[in-house]
XYZ file of C-alpha atoms in Angstrom:
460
model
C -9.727 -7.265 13.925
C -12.342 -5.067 15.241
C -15.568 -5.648 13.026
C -17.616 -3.207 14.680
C -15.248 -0.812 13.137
C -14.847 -2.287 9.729
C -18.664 -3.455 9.077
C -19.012 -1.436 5.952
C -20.571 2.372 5.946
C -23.065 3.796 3.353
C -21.393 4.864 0.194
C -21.468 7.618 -2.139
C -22.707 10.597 0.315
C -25.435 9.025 2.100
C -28.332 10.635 3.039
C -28.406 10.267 6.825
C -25.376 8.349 9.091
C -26.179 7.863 12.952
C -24.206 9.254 15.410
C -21.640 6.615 15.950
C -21.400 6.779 12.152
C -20.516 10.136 11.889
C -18.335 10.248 14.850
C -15.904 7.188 13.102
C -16.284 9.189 9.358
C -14.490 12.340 11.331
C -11.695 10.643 13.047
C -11.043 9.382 9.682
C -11.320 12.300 7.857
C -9.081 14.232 10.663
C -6.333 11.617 10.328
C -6.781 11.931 5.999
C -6.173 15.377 6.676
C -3.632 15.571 9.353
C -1.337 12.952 7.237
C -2.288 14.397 3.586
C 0.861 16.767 3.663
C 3.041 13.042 3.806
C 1.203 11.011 1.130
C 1.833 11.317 -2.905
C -1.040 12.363 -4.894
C -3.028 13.259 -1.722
C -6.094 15.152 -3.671
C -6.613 11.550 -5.585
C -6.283 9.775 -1.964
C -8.694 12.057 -0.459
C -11.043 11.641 -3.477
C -11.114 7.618 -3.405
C -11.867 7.334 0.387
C -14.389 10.247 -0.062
C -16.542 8.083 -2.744
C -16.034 5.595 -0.208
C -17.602 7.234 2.774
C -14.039 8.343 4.689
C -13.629 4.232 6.155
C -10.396 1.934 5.522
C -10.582 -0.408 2.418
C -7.216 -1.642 2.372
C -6.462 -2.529 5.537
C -10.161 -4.491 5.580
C -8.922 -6.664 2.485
C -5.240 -7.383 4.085
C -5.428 -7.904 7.957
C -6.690 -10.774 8.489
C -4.480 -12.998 6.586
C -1.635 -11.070 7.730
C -1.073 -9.459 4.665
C 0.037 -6.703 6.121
C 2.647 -7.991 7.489
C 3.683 -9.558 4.632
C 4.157 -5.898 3.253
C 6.472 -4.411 5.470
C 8.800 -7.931 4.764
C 8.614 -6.797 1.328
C 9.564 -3.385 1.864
C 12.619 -4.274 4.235
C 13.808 -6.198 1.430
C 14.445 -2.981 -0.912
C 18.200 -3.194 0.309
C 17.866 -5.831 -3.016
C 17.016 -3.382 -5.462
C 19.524 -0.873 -4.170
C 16.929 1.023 -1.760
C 16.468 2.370 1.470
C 13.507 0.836 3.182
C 12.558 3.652 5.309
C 12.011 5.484 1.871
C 8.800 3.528 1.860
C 8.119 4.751 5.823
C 8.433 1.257 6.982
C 8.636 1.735 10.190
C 5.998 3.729 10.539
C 3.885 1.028 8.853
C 5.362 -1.764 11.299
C 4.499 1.344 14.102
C 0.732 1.321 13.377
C 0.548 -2.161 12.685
C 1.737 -3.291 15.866
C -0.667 -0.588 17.536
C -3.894 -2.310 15.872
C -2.914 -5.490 16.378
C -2.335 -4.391 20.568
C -5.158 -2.229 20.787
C -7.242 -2.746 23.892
C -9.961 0.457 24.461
C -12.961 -0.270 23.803
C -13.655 3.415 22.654
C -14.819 2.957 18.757
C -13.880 6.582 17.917
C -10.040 5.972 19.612
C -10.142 2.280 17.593
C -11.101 4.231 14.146
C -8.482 6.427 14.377
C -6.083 3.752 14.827
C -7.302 1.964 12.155
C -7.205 5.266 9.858
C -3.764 5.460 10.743
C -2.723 1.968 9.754
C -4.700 2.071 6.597
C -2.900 5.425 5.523
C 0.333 3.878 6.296
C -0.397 1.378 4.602
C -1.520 3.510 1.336
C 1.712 5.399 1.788
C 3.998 2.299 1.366
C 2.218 0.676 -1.147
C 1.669 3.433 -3.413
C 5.560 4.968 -3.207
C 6.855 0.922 -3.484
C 5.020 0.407 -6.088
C 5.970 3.321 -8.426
C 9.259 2.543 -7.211
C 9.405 -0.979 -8.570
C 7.348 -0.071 -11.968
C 8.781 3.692 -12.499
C 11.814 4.039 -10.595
C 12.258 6.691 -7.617
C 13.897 9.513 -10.000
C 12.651 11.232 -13.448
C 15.334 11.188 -15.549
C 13.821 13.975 -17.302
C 14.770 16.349 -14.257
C 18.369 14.728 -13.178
C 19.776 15.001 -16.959
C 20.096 18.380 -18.845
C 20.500 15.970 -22.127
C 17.207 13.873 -21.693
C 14.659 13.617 -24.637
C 13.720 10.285 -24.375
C 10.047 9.161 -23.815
C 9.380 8.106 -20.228
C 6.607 7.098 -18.817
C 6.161 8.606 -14.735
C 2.986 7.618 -12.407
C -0.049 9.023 -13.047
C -3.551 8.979 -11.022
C -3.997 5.671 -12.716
C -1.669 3.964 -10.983
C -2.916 5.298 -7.638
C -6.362 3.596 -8.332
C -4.724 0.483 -9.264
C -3.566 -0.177 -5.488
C -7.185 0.243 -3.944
C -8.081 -2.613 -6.797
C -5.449 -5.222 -5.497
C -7.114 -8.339 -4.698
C -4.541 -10.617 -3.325
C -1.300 -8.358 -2.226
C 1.396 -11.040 -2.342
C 0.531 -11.896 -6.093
C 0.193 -7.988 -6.842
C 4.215 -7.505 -5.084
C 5.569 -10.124 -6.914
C 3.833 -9.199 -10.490
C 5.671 -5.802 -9.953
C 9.116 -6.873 -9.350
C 12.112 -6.388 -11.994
C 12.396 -9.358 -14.097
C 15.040 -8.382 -16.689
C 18.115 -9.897 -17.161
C 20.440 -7.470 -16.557
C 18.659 -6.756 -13.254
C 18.724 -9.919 -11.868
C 22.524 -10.155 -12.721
C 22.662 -6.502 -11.043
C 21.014 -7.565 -7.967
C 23.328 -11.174 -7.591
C 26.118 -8.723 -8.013
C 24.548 -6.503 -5.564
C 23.766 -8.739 -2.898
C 27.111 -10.323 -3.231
C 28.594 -6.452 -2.236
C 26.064 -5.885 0.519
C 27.502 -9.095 2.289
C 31.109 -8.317 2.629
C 31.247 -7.424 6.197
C 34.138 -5.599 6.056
C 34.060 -2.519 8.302
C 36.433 -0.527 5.629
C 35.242 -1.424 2.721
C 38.012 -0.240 -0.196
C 36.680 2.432 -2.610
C 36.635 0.504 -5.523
C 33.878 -1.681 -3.865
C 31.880 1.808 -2.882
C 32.082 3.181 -6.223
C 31.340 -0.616 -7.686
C 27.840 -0.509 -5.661
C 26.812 2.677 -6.399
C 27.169 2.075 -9.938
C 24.988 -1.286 -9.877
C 22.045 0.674 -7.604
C 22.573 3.843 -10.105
C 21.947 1.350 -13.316
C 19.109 -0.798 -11.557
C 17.635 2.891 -11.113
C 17.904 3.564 -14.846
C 16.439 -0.126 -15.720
C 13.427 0.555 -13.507
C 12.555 3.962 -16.187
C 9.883 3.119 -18.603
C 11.928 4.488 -21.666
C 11.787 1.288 -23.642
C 9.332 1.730 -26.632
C 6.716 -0.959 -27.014
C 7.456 -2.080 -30.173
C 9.393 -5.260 -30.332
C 12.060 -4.437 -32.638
C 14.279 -1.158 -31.838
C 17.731 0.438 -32.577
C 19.504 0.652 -29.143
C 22.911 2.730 -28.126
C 24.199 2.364 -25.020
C 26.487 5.888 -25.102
C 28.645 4.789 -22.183
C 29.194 1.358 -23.962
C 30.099 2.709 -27.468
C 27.826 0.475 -28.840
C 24.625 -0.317 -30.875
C 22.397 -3.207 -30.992
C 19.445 -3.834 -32.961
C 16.597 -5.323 -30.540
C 13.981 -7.726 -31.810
C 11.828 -9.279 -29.248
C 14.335 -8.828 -26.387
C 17.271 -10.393 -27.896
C 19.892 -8.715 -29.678
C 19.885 -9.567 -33.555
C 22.864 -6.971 -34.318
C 25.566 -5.725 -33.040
C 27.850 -3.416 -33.643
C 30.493 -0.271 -32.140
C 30.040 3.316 -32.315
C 31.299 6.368 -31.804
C 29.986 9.272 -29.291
C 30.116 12.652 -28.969
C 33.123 14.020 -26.521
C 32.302 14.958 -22.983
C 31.422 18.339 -22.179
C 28.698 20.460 -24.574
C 29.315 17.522 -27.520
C 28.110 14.850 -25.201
C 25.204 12.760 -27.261
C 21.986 13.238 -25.440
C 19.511 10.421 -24.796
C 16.841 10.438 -26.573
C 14.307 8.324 -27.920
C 12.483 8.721 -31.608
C 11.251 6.963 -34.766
C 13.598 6.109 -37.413
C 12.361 7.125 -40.537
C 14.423 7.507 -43.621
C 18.350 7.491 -44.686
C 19.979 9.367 -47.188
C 22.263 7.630 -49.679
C 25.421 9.516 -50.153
C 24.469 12.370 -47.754
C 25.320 16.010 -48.022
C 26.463 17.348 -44.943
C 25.347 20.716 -44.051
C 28.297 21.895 -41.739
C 27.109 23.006 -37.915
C 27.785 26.575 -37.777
C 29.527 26.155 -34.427
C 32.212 22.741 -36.752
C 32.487 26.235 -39.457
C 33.463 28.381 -36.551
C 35.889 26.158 -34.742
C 37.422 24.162 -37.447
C 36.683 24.284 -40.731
C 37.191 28.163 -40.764
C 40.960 27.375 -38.979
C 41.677 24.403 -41.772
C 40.818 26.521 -44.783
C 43.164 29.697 -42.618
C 45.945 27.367 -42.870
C 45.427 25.215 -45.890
C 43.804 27.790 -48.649
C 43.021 24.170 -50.988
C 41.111 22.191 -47.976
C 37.733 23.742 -49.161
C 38.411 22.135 -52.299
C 40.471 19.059 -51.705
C 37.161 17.589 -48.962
C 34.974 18.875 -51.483
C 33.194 21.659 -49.344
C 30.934 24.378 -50.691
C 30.836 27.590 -49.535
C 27.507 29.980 -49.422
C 27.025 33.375 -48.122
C 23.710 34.396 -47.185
C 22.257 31.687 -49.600
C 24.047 31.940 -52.848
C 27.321 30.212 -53.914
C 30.596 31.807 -53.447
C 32.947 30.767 -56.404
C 36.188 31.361 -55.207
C 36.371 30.327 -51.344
C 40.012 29.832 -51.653
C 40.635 33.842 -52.422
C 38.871 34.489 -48.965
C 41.178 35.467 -45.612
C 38.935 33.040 -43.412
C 41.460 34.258 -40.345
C 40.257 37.825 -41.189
C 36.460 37.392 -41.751
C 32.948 36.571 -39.827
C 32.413 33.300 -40.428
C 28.884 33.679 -39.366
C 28.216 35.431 -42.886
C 29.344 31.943 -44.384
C 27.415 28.643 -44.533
C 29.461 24.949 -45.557
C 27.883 22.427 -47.168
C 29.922 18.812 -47.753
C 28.795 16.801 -50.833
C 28.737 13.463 -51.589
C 31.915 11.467 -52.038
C 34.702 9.216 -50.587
C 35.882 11.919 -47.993
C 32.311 13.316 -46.206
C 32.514 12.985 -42.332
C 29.102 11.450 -42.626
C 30.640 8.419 -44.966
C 27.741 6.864 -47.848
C 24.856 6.868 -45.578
C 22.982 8.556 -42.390
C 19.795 7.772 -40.496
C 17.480 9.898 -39.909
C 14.794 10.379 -37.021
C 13.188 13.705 -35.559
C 14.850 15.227 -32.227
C 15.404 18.672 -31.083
C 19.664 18.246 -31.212
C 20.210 16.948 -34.557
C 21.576 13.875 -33.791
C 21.532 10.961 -36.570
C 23.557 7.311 -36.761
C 25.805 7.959 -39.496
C 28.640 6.054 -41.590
C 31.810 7.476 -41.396
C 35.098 7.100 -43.674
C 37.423 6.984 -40.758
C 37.426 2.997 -39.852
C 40.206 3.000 -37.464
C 38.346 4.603 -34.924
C 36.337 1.982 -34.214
C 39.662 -0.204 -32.996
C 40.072 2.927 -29.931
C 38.480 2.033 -26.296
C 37.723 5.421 -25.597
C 35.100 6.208 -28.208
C 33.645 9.200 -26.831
C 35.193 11.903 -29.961
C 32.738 13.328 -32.179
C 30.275 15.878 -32.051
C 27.416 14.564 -31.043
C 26.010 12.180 -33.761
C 27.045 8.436 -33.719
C 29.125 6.795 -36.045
C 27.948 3.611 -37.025
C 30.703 0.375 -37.252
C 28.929 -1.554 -40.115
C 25.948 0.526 -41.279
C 25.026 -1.724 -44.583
C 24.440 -4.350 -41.924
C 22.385 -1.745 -40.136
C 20.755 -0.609 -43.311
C 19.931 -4.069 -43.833
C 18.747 -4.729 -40.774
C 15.808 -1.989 -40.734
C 14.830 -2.330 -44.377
C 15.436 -6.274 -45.090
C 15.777 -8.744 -48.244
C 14.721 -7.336 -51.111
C 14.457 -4.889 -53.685
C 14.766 -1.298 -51.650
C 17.722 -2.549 -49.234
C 19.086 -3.507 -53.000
C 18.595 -0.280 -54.985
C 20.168 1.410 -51.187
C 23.290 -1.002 -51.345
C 23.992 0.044 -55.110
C 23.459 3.340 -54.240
C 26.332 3.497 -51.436
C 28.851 1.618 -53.695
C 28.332 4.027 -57.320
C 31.354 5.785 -58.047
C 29.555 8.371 -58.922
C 27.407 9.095 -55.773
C 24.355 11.403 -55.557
C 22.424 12.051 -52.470
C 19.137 10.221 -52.163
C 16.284 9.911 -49.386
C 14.616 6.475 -48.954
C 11.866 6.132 -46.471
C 11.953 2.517 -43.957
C 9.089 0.398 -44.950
C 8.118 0.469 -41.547
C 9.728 3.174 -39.348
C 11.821 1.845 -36.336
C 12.196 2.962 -32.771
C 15.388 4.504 -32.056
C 17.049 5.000 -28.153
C 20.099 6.619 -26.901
C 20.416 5.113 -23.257
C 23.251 5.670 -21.140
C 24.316 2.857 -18.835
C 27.382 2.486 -17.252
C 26.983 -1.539 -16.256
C 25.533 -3.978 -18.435
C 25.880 -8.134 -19.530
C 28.603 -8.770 -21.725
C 28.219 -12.007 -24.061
C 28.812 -14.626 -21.092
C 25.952 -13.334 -18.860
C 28.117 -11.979 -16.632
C 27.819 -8.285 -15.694
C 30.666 -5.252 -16.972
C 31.143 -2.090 -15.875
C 32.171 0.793 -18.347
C 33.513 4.182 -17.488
C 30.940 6.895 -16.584
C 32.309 9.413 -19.446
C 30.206 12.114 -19.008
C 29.877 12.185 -15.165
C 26.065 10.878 -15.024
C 26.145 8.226 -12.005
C 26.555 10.753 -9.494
C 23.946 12.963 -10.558
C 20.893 9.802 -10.410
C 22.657 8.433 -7.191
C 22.491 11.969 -5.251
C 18.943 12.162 -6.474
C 17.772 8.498 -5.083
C 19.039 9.605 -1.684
C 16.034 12.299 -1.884
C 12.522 11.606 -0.906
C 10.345 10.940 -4.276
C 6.613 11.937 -4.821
């Protein structure tokens, strides 16, 4: 390595810099700014190496111990997590790697440029690997039109974090994906990628793009940080109850239908139930159904003992009313308590713009259907006492809740959790089944395309 170049320069706006000084301190600055168009978060880049006084600092810590080339190994090996290497530029980092380590002029000036060029490679790479690894390369926020669950992106912190790496093989392997399913993901991967087969069948195609779209949606930070969480996989009809990374519940569900009843993911706190809930019908359920039953049955109302308002105040005779001939918008329903509400003895509530809730329902043969995907929106809940159970444990409340749900004479009733409980709606279309091994589920609302079209795009 060239030492004249990297001796450290004066820090911090100096007062005076000799000649030489200032020519090296321009050809770096001209390179920053020639390349700045090309690197993420380039005003945070320029503002580091401008506190630094405009000289390399990574490639001073990394070249001699060929760390560097250690790097660009790592970075050709992103065909394992279902990447494109050359979305981390490396052959432009192998480029100006090999051009430092061949350089012969003796011109400083012509050696600092080099050198500039190398080290903002190498900040390119690092910084868009390393997000990639720890974030992902998508934001699920902007692929999904149904997306409200907390995710955490990059931020200027992790930009400063790379210029504070202190031994870069250690740093690479702290941030690679460790989770089970990911591992079993990548075997499953890497067993794909080596069947040479020059016409590979479609099944295989569609097989790999689903494991590189689901090791996408594993790299999101959407997990909440709590140990113990309520998680639905929508695509998987199915609920599990997480407590320090192992699943202490399990259970089916039911989804909301493809189309504009699909069950968005989202992520929030789990707060209260109701006992015995009252279901205040959707206006768009009055609209499309419940307004049709009551046309053609003038005792439904009634007989699923539903209450009828108009602007507020009860109307006593619903079954006198021509529903076929009247705005239903004038009219609100309202289900009460009982044997026959479509939200069964019990619901759980948490805050989200959709109003979406885990519910009981008094339908139990649906959970013996595959295809789950038929409600609404909300998600019916296979065994929600053992749910119930599970958030508010032994004791007095989960008692009192229990008699509650089995009075034959049932009232609605809010209890709060004694702790409130994390709540997420993912939606992956391969996961581990019992045995370890990995199983792929149908994509029922279309989603894989949508994060796999996105990957192909350069991120940052």
């Amino acid at each position: 390595m060239h030492g004249l170049i990297l001796s450290r320069l004066p820090l911090e706006n100096p007062p005076e810099l000799t000649r030489k000084e200032k020519a090296l301190r321009a050809a770096f600055i001209d390179v920053l700014e020639a390349q700045s168009t090309d690197l993420p978060f380039p005003n945070l880049i320029n503002s580091i190496y401008g506190k630094k006084g405009y000289q390399p600092m990574l490639v001073q810590k990394f070249f001699s111990d060929q760390q560097l080339q250690m790097l660009s190994d790592y970075l050709d090996k992103a065909v394992a997590h279902g990447l494109d290497p050359e979305q981390f530029y490396v052959t432009g980092l192998k480029y100006q790697l090999d051009e430092v380590i061949h350089q012969k002029s003796s011109d400083t000036v012509r050696i600092q440029r080099g050198l500039a060029k190398l080290e903002l490679a190498v900040v390119n790479s690092l910084i868009r690997y390393s997000m990639a690894m720890q974030y992902g390369v998508t934001n699920p926020a902007k692929i999904y039109s149904h997306y409200a669950t907390p995710t955490l992106i990059p931020d200027s912190n992790s930009v400063i974090r790379i210029f504070e790496i202190v031994n870069l093989k250690i740093y690479l392997d702290s941030i690679q994906p460790k989770g089970k399913t990911y591992l079993a993901l990548q075997k499953v991967l890497k067993r794909l990628d080596a069947d040479t087969t020059e016409n590979k069948d479609s099944v295989k195609i569609i097989m790999r793009q689903k494991v590189v779209v689901n090791m996408e949606r594993l790299r999101w930070k959407n997990k909440p940080a709590e140990q113990k969480f309520v998680s639905v996989n929508i695509a998987d009809f199915s609920l599990d109850v997480m407590d320090k990374e192992k699943s202490v519940l399990h259970m089916k569900v039911c989804v909301g239908e493809p189309g504009d009843k699909q069950t968005p993911q989202l992520g929030s706190i789990i707060h209260s139930v109701q006992i015995n809930p009252v279901w205040n019908i959707p206006q768009s359920i009055a609209r499309n159904e419940i307004s049709r039953y009551a046309s053609d049955d003038r005792y439904y109302l009634s007989n699923n003992n539903i209450k009828v308002f108009k602007k507020g105040k009860p109307v006593r005779d619903p079954e006198a009313i021509d529903w076929s001939a009247i705005d239903v918008r004038e009219y609100s329903f309202q289900q009460q308590p009982g044997v026959k509400n479509s939200l069964g003895k019990i619901k759980f509530l948490f805050k989200n713009g959709s109003s979406i809730y885990l519910h009981d329902t008094p339908v139990r043969s649906v959970f013996k259907r595959g295809m789950r995907a038929i409600s609404h929106g909300c998600v019916r809940v296979e065994k929600p006492l053992d749910l119930a159970f599970a958030l508010f444990g032994k004791g007095e409340r989960y008692d009192q809740l229990k008699r509650g749900m089995e009075s034959s004479y049932p009232r609605a009733k809010f209890m709060g959790l004694p702790r409130p409980v994390p709540v997420r709606l993912f939606y992956y279309t391969a996961w581990l089944n019992d045995r370890g091994g990995v199983r792929f589920g149908q994509d029922i609302y279309g989603l894989d395309q949508l994060v796999y079209d996105e990957m192909q795009k350069k991120q940052f």
